[in-house]
Structures are given as structure tokens and as C-alpha cells.
Coordinates of N, CA, C and O in Angstrom, one line a residue:
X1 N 7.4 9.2 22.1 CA 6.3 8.3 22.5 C 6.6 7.8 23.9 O 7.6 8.1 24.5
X2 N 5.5 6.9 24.6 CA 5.7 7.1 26.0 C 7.2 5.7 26.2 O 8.2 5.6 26.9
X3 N 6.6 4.6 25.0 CA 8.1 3.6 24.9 C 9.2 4.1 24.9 O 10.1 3.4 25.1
X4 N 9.3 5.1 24.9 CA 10.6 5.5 24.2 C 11.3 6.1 25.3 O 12.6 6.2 25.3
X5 N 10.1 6.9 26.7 CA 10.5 7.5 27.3 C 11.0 6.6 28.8 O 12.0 6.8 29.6
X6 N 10.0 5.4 28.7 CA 10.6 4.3 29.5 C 11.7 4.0 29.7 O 12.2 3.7 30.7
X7 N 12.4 4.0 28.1 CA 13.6 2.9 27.8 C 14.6 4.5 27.7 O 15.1 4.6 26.6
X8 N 14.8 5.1 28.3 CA 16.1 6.3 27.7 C 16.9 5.7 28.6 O 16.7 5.3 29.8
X9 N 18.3 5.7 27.6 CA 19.1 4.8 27.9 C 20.2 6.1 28.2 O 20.0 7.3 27.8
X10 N 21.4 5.7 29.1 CA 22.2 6.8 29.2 C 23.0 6.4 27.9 O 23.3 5.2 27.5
X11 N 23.3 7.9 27.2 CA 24.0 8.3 25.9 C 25.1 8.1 26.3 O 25.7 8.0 25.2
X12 N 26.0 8.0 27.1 CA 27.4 7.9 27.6 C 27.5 6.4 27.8 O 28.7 6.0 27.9
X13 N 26.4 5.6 28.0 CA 26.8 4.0 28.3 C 26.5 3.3 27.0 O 25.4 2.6 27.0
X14 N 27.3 3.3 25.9 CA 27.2 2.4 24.7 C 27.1 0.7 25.2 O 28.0 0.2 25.7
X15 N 26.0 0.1 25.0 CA 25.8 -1.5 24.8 C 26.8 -2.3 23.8 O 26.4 -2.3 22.6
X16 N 27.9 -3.1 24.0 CA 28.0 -3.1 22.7 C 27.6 -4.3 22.0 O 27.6 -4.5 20.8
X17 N 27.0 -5.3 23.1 CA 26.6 -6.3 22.5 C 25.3 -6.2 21.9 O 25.0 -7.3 21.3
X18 N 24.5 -5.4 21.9 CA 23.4 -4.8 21.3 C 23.7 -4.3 19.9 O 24.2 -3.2 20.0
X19 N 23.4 -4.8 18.4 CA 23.8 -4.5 17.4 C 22.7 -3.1 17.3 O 21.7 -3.0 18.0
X20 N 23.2 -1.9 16.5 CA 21.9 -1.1 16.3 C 20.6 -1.9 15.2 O 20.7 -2.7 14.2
X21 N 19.5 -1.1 15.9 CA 18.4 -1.6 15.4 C 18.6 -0.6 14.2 O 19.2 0.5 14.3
X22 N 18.0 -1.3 12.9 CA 17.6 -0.3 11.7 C 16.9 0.9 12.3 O 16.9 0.9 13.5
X23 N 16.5 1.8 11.8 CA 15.9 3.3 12.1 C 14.6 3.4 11.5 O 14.8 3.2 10.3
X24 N 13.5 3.6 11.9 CA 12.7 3.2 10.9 C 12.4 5.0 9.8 O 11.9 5.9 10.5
X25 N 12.6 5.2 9.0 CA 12.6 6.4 8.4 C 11.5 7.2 8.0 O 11.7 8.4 7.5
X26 N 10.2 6.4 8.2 CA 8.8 6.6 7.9 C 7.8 5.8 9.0 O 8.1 4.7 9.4
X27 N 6.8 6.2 9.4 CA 5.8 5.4 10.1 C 5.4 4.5 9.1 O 5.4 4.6 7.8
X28 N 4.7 3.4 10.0 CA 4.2 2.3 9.3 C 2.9 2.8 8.5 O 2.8 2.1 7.5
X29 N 1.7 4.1 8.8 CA 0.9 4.6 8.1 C 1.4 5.3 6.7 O 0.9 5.4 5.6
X30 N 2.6 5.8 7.1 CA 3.4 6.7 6.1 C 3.3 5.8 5.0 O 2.6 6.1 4.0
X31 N 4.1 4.6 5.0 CA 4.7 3.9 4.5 C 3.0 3.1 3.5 O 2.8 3.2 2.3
X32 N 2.3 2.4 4.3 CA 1.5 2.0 3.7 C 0.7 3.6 3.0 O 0.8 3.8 1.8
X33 N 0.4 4.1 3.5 CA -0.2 5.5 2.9 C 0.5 5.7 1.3 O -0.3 5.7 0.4
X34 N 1.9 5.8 1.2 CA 2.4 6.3 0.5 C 2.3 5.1 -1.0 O 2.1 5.6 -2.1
X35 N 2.4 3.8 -1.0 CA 2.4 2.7 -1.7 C 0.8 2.5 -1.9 O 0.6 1.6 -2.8
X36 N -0.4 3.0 -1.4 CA -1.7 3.7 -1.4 C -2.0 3.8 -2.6 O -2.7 3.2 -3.5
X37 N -0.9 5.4 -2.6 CA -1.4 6.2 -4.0 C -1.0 6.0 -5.4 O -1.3 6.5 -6.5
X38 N -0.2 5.1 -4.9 CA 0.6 4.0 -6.5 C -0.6 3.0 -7.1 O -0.5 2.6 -8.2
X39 N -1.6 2.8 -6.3 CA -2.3 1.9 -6.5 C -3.6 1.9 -7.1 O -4.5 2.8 -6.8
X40 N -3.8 0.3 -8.2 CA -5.8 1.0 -8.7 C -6.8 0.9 -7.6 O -7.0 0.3 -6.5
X41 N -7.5 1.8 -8.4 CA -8.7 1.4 -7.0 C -9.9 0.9 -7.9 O -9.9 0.7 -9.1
X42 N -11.1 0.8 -6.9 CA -11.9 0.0 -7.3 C -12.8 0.7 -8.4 O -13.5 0.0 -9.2
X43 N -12.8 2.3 -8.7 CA -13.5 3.1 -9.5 C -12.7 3.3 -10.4 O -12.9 4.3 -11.1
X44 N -11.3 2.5 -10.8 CA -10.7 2.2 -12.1 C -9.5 3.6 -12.3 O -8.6 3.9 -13.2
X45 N -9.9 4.3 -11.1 CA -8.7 5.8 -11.2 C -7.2 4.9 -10.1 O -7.1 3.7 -10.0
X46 N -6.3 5.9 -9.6 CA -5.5 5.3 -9.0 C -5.5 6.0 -7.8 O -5.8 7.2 -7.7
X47 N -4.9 5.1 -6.6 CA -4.9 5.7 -5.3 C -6.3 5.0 -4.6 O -7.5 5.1 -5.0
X48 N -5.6 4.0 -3.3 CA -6.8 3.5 -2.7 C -6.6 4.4 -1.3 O -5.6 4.8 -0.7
X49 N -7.8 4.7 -1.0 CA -8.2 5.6 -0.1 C -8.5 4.0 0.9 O -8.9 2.9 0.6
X50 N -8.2 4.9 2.4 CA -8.0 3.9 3.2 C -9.3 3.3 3.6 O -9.2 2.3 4.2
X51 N -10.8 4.0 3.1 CA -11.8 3.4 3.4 C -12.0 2.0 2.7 O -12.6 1.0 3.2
X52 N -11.4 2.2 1.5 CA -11.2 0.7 0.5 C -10.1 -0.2 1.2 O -10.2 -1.4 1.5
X53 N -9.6 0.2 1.4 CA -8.5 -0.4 2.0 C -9.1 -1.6 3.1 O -9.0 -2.8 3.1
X54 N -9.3 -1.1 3.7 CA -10.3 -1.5 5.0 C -11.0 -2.6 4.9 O -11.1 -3.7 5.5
X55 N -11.7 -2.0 3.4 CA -13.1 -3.0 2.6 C -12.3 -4.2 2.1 O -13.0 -5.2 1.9
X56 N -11.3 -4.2 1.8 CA -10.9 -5.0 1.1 C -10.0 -6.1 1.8 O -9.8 -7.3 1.5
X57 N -9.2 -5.4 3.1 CA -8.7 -6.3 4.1 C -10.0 -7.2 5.0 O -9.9 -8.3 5.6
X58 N -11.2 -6.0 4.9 CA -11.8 -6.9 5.8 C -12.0 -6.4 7.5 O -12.2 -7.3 8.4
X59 N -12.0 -5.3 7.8 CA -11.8 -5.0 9.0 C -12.4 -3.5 8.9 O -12.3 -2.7 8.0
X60 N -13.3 -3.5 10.3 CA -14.1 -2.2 10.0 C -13.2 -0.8 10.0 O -12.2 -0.7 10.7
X61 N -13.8 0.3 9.0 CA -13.2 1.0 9.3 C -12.7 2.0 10.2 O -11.7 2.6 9.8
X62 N -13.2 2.4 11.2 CA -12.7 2.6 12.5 C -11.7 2.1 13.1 O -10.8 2.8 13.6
X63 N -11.9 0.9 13.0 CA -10.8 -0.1 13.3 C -9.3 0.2 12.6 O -8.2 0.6 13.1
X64 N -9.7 -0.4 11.2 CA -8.8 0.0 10.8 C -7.9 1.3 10.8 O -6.7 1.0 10.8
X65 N -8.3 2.7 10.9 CA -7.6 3.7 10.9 C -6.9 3.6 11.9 O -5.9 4.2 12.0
X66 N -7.3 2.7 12.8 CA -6.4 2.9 14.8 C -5.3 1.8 14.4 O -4.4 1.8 15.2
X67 N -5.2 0.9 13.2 CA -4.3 0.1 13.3 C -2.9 0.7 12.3 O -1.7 0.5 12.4
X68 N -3.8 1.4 11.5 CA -3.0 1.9 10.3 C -1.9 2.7 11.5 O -0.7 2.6 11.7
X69 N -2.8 3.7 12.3 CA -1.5 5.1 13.1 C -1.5 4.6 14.5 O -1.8 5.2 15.5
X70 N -1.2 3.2 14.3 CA -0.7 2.5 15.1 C -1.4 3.1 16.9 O -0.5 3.4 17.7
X71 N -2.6 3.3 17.2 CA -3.6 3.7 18.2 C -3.7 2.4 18.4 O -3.0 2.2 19.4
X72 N -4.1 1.5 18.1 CA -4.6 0.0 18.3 C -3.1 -0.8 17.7 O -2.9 -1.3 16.6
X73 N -1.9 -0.6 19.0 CA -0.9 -1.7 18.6 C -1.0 -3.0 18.4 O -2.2 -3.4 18.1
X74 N 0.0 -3.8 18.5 CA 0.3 -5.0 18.9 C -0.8 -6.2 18.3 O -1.4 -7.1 18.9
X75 N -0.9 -5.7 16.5 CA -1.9 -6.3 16.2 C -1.1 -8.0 15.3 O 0.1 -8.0 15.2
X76 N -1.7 -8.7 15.0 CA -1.1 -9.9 14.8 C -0.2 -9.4 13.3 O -0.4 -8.7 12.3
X77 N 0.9 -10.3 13.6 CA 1.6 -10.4 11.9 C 0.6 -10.5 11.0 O 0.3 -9.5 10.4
X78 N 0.1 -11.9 10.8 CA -0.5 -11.5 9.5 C -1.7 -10.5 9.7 O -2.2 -10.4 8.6
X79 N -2.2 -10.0 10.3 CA -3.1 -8.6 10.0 C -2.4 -7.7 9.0 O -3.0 -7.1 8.2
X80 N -0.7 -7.5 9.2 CA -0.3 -6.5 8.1 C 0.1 -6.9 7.2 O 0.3 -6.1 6.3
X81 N 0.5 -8.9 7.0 CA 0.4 -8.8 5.7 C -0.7 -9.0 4.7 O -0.5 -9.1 3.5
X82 N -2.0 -9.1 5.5 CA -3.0 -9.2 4.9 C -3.1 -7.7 4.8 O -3.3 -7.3 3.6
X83 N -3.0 -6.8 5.6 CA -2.9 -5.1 4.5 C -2.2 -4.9 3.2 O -2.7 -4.3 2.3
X84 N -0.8 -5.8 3.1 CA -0.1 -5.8 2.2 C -0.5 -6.3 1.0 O -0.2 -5.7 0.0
X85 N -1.3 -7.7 0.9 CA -1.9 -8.5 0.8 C -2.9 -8.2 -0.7 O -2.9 -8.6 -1.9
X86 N -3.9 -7.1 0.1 CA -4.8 -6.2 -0.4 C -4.6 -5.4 -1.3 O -5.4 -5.1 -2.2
X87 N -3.3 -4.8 -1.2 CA -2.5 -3.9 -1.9 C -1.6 -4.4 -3.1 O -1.2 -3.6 -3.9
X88 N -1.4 -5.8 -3.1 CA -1.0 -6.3 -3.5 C 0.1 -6.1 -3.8 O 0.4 -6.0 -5.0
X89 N 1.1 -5.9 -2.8 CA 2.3 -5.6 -2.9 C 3.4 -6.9 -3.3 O 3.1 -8.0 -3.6
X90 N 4.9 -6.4 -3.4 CA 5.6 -7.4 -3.3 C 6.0 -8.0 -2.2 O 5.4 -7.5 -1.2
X91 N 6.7 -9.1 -2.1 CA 7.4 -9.7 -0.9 C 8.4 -9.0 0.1 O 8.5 -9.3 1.3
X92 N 9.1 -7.9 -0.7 CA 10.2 -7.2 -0.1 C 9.5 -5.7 0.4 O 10.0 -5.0 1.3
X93 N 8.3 -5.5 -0.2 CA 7.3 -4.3 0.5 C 6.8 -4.8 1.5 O 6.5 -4.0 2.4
X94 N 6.5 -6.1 1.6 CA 5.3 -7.0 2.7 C 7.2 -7.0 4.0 O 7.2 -6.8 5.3
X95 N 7.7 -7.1 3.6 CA 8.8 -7.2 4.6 C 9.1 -6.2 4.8 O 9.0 -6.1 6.0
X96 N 9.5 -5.0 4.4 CA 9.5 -3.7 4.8 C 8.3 -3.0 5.9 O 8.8 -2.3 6.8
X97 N 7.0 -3.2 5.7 CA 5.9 -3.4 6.5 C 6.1 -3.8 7.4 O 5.7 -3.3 8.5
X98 N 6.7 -4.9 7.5 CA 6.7 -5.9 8.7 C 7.4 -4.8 9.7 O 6.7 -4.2 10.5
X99 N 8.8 -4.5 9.4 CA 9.7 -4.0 9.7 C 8.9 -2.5 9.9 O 8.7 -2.2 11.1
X100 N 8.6 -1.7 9.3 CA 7.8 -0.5 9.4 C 6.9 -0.9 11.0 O 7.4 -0.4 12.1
X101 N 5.7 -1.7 10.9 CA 4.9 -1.7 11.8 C 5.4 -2.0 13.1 O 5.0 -1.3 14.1
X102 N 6.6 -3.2 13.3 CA 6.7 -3.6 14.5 C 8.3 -3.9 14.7 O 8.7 -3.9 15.9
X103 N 9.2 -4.2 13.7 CA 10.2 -4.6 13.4 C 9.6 -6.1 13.5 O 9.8 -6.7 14.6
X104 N 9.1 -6.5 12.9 CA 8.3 -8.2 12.9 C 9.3 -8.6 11.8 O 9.7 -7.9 10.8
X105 N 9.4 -10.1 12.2 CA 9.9 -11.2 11.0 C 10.1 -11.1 9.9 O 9.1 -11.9 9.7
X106 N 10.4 -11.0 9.0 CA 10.1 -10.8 7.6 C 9.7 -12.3 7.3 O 9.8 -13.3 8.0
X107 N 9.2 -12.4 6.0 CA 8.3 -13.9 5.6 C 9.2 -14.9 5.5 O 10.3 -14.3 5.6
X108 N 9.4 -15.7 5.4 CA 10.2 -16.8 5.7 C 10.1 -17.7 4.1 O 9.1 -18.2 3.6
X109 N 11.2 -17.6 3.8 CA 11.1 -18.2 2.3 C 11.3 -19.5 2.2 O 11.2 -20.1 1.2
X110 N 11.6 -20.3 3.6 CA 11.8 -22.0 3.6 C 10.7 -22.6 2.7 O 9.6 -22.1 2.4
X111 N 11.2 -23.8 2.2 CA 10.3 -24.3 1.4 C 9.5 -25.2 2.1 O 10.0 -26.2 2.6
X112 N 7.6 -25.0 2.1 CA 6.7 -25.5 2.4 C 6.3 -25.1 3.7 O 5.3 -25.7 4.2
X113 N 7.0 -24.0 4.5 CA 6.4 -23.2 5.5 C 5.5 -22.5 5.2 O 5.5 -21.9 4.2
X114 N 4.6 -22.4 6.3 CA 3.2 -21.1 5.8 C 3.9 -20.2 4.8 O 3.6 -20.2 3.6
X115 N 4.8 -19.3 5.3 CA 5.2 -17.7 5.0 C 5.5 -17.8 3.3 O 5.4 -17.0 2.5
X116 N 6.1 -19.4 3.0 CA 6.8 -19.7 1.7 C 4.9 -19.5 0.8 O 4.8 -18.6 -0.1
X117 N 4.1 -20.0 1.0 CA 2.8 -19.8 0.4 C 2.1 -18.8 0.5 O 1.3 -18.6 -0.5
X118 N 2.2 -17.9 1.7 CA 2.3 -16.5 1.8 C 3.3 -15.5 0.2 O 2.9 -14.7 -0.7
X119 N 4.7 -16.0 0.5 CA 5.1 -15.4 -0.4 C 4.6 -15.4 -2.2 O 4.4 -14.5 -3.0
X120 N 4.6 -16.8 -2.1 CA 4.1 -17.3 -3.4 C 3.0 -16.7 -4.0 O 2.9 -16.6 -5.3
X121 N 2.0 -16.4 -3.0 CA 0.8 -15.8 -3.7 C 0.9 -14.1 -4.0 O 0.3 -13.5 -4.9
X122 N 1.9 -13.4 -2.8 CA 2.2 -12.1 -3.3 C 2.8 -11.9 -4.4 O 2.7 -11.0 -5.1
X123 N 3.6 -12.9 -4.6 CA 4.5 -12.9 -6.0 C 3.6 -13.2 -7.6 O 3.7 -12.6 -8.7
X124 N 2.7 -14.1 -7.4 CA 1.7 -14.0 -8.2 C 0.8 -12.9 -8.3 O 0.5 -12.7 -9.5
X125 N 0.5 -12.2 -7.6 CA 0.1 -10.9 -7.1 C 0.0 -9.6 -7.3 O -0.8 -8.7 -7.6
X126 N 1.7 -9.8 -7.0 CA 2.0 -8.7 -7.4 C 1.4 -7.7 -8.6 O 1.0 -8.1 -9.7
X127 N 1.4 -6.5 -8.2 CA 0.8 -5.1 -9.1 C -0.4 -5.5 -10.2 O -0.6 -5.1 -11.4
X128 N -1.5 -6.4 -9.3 CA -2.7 -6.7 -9.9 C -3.4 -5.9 -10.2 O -3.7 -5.2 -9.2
X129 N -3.9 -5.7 -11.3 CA -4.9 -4.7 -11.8 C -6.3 -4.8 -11.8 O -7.1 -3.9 -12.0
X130 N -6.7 -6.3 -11.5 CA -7.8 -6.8 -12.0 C -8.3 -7.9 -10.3 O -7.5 -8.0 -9.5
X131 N -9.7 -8.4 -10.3 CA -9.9 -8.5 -9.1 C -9.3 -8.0 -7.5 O -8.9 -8.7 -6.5
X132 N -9.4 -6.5 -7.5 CA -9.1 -5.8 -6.3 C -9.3 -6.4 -5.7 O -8.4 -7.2 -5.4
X133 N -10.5 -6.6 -5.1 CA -11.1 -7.5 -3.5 C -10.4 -8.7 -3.0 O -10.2 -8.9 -1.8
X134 N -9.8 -9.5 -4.2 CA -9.2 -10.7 -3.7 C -8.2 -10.9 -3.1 O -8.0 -12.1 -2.9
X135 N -7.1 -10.0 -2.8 CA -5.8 -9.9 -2.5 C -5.5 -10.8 -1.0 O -4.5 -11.3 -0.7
X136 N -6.5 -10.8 -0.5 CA -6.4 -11.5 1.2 C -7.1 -12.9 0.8 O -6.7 -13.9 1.3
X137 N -8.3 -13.0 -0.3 CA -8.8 -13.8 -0.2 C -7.8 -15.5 -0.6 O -7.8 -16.6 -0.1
X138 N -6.9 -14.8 -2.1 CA -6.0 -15.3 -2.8 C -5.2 -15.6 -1.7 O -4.7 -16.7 -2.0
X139 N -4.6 -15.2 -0.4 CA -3.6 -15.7 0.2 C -4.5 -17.1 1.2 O -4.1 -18.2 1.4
X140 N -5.3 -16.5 1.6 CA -6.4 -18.2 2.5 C -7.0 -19.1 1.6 O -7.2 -20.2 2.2
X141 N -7.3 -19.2 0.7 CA -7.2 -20.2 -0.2 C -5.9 -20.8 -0.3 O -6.0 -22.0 -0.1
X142 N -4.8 -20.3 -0.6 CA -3.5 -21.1 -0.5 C -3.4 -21.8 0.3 O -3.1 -23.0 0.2
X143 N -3.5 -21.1 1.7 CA -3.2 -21.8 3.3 C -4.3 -22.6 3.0 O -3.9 -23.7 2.9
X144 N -5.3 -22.4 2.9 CA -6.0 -23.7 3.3 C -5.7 -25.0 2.5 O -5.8 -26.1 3.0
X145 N -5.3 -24.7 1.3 CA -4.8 -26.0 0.7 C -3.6 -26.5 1.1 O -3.3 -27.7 1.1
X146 N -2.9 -25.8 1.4 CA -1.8 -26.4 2.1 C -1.8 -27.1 3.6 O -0.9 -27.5 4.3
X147 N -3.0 -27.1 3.8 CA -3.4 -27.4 5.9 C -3.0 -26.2 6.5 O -3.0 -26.4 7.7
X148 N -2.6 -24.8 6.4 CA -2.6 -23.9 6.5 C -3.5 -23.0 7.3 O -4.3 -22.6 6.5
X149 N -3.8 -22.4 8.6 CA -4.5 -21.6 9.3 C -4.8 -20.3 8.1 O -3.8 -20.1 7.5
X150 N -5.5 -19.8 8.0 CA -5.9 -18.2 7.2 C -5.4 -17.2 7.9 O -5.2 -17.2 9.2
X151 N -5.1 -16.4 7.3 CA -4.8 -15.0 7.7 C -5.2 -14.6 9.1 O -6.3 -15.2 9.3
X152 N -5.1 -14.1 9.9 CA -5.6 -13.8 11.7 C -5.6 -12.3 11.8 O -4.8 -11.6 12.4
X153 N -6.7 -11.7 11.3 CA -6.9 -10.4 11.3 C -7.2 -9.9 12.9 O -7.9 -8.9 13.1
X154 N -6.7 -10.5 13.7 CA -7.3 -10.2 14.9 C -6.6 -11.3 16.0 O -6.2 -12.5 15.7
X155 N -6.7 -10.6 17.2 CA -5.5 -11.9 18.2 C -7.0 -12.6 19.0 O -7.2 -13.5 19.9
X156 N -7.7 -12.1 18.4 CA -9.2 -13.2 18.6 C -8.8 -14.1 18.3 O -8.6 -15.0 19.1
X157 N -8.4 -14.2 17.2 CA -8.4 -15.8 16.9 C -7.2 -16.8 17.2 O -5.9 -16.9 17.1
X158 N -8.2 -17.5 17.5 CA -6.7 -18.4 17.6 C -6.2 -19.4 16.5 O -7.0 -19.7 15.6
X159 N -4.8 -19.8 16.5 CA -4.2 -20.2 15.2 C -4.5 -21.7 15.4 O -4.9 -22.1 16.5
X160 N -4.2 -22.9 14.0 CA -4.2 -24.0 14.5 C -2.6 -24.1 15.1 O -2.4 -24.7 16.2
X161 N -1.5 -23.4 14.4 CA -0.4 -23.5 14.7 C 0.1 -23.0 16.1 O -0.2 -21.9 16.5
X162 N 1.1 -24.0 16.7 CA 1.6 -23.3 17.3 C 1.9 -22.3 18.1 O 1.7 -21.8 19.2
X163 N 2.9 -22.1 16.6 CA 3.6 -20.5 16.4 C 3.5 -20.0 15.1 O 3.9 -20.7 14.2
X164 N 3.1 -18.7 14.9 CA 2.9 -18.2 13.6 C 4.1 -17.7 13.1 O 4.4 -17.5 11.9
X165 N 4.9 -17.4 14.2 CA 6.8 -17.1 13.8 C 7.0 -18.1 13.0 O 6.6 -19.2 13.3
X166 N 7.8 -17.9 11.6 CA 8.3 -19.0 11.3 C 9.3 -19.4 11.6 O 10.3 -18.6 11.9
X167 N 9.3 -20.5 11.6 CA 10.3 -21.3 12.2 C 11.0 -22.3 11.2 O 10.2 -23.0 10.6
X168 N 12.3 -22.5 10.9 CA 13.2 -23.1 10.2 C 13.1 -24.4 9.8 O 13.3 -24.9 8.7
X169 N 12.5 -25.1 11.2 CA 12.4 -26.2 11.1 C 11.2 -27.0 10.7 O 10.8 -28.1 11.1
X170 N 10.8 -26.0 9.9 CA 9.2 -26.3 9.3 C 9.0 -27.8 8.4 O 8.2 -28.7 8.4
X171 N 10.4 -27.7 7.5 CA 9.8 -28.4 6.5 C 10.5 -29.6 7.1 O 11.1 -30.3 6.2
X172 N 10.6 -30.0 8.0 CA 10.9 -31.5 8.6 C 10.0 -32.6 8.6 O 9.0 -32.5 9.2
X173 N 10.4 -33.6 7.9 CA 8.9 -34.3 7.1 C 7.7 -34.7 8.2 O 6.5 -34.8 8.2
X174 N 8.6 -34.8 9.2 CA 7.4 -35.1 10.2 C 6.3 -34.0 11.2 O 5.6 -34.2 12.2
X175 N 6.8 -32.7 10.1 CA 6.1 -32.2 10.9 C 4.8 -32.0 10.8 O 4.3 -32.2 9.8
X176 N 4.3 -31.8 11.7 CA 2.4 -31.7 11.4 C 1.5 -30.6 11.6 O 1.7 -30.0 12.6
X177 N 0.7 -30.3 11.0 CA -0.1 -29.0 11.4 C -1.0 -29.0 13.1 O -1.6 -28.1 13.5

């Protein structure tokens, strides 16, 4: 890719203060593609086809296919874990994703940070069989009860927070949305 051709590093000059980055072994479409076909769909067979997918994240589909094979980068964190979301994956799939798409954050399990209510609801979530559509909906209801911004399918929007990175020092009593 053209990143890749920017950054060629000479093979003879090892970094060493540079740890190696994981490798990623699959694209980020691969990856969601493949945990796809494990999944029900809305006509009660298995395997969600990415046009459901879409429907169900919430984002048209055009759209979506440029974000899935990564044509349309640099899309917000939670846009993918609201993909994840949909699919109703686990916590450690929703982090693999992260890692898949961008090498992004993984969720942040501090207690009473956004990502910890994020997690919470995938964990409830998880391998749902019943109400498909709600998978994104189930995670912004949480946030919003907690004073929480919703999911940001889009760098349109802007967050109340911040920073949507979590940050450690979330649950400091004084802190405020």
C-alpha cells in the first residue's frame, strides 16, 4: 500500500527502541467478514451478509462497504465497535477489531469509563439470537444513562467528551462529562 511505501525503513538499520508492532494476519474486512458467517441473520438462516450489516449498524450501504475494505479510512473508534456491536460480538473480538482496523485501543475495562459500559453491554450481548437490530441500539442507551455521548458513526459528529481515548483517569470522582 502507498503507507507502507512512504515509511520503508532500511532492513539493515534495526530500531531498537521501537518494540515490534503485532502483524496483523487478516484484514480488518477479512476478519469482520469471517465472524459474519458464524452469525444469525434476520431471515432466521446464518451468515449476515454485509447489506444487513449496514442496516443494522446504521450507515448506508455504499458507505459502508468503503469502510469495511478500508477505501474510506480513518473512521472513528466507535464506528467499529458499533460494527462489532451489531454482530454482537465479544469484548476480546471487539478488541481484536480494533486492532484489525487501525491498531486502535482496545476498550478500556476501568470502572465507570465510557468503554467499561461499552464492554458491559457486549458482554450482555454476546451471541444474541434474538432482537438483531438492537446491537448498536443496546450500547447508546447505556451511554446515555450513564451521561455518556452515543456511538459516533461518523467524525461528523462531535463528541460531548473530550477525548473518546480512554483515559485511566476516568473514574476520578471529580470528573465530569
Amino acid at each position: 500500500s502507498m503507507k507502507d511505501s512512504i515509511f520503508k525503513r532500511d532492513p539493515k538499520k534495526v530500531d531498537v527502541s521501537t518494540t515490534k508492532r503485532k502483524e496483523h494476519d487478516q484484514t480488518f474486512n477479512e476478519y469482520i467478514r469471517n465472524l459474519s458467517k458464524q452469525k444469525p441473520n434476520n431471515s432466521g438462516g446464518w451468515g449476515v451478509k454485509t447489506q444487513e450489516l449496514a442496516c443494522r449498524v446504521g450507515i448506508e450501504y455504499e458507505m459502508f462497504r468503503k469502510i469495511l475494505n478500508q477505501t474510506k479510512p480513518n473512521q472513528p473508534r466507535d464506528c467499529i465497535i458499533a460494527i462489532c456491536a451489531a454482530l454482537f460480538l465479544s469484548t476480546s473480538e471487539t478488541n481484536k477489531a480494533l486492532f484489525y482496523y487501525d491498531d486502535l485501543p482496545k476498550l478500556d475495562d476501568s470502572t465507570g469509563c465510557r468503554d467499561f459500559f461499552i464492554i458491559e453491554t457486549l458482554e450482555a450481548n454476546f451471541d444474541k439470537e434474538t432482537d438483531l437490530m438492537e446491537g448498536v441500539n443496546d450500547i447508546n442507551k447505556k451511554l446515555s444513562n450513564y451521561q455518556f455521548s452515543e456511538l459516533r458513526l461518523s467524525n461528523r459528529i462531535k463528541t460531548k467528551e473530550p477525548q473518546i481515548i480512554p483515559i485511566k483517569s476516568r473514574y476520578d470522582t471529580d470528573y465530569k462529562v
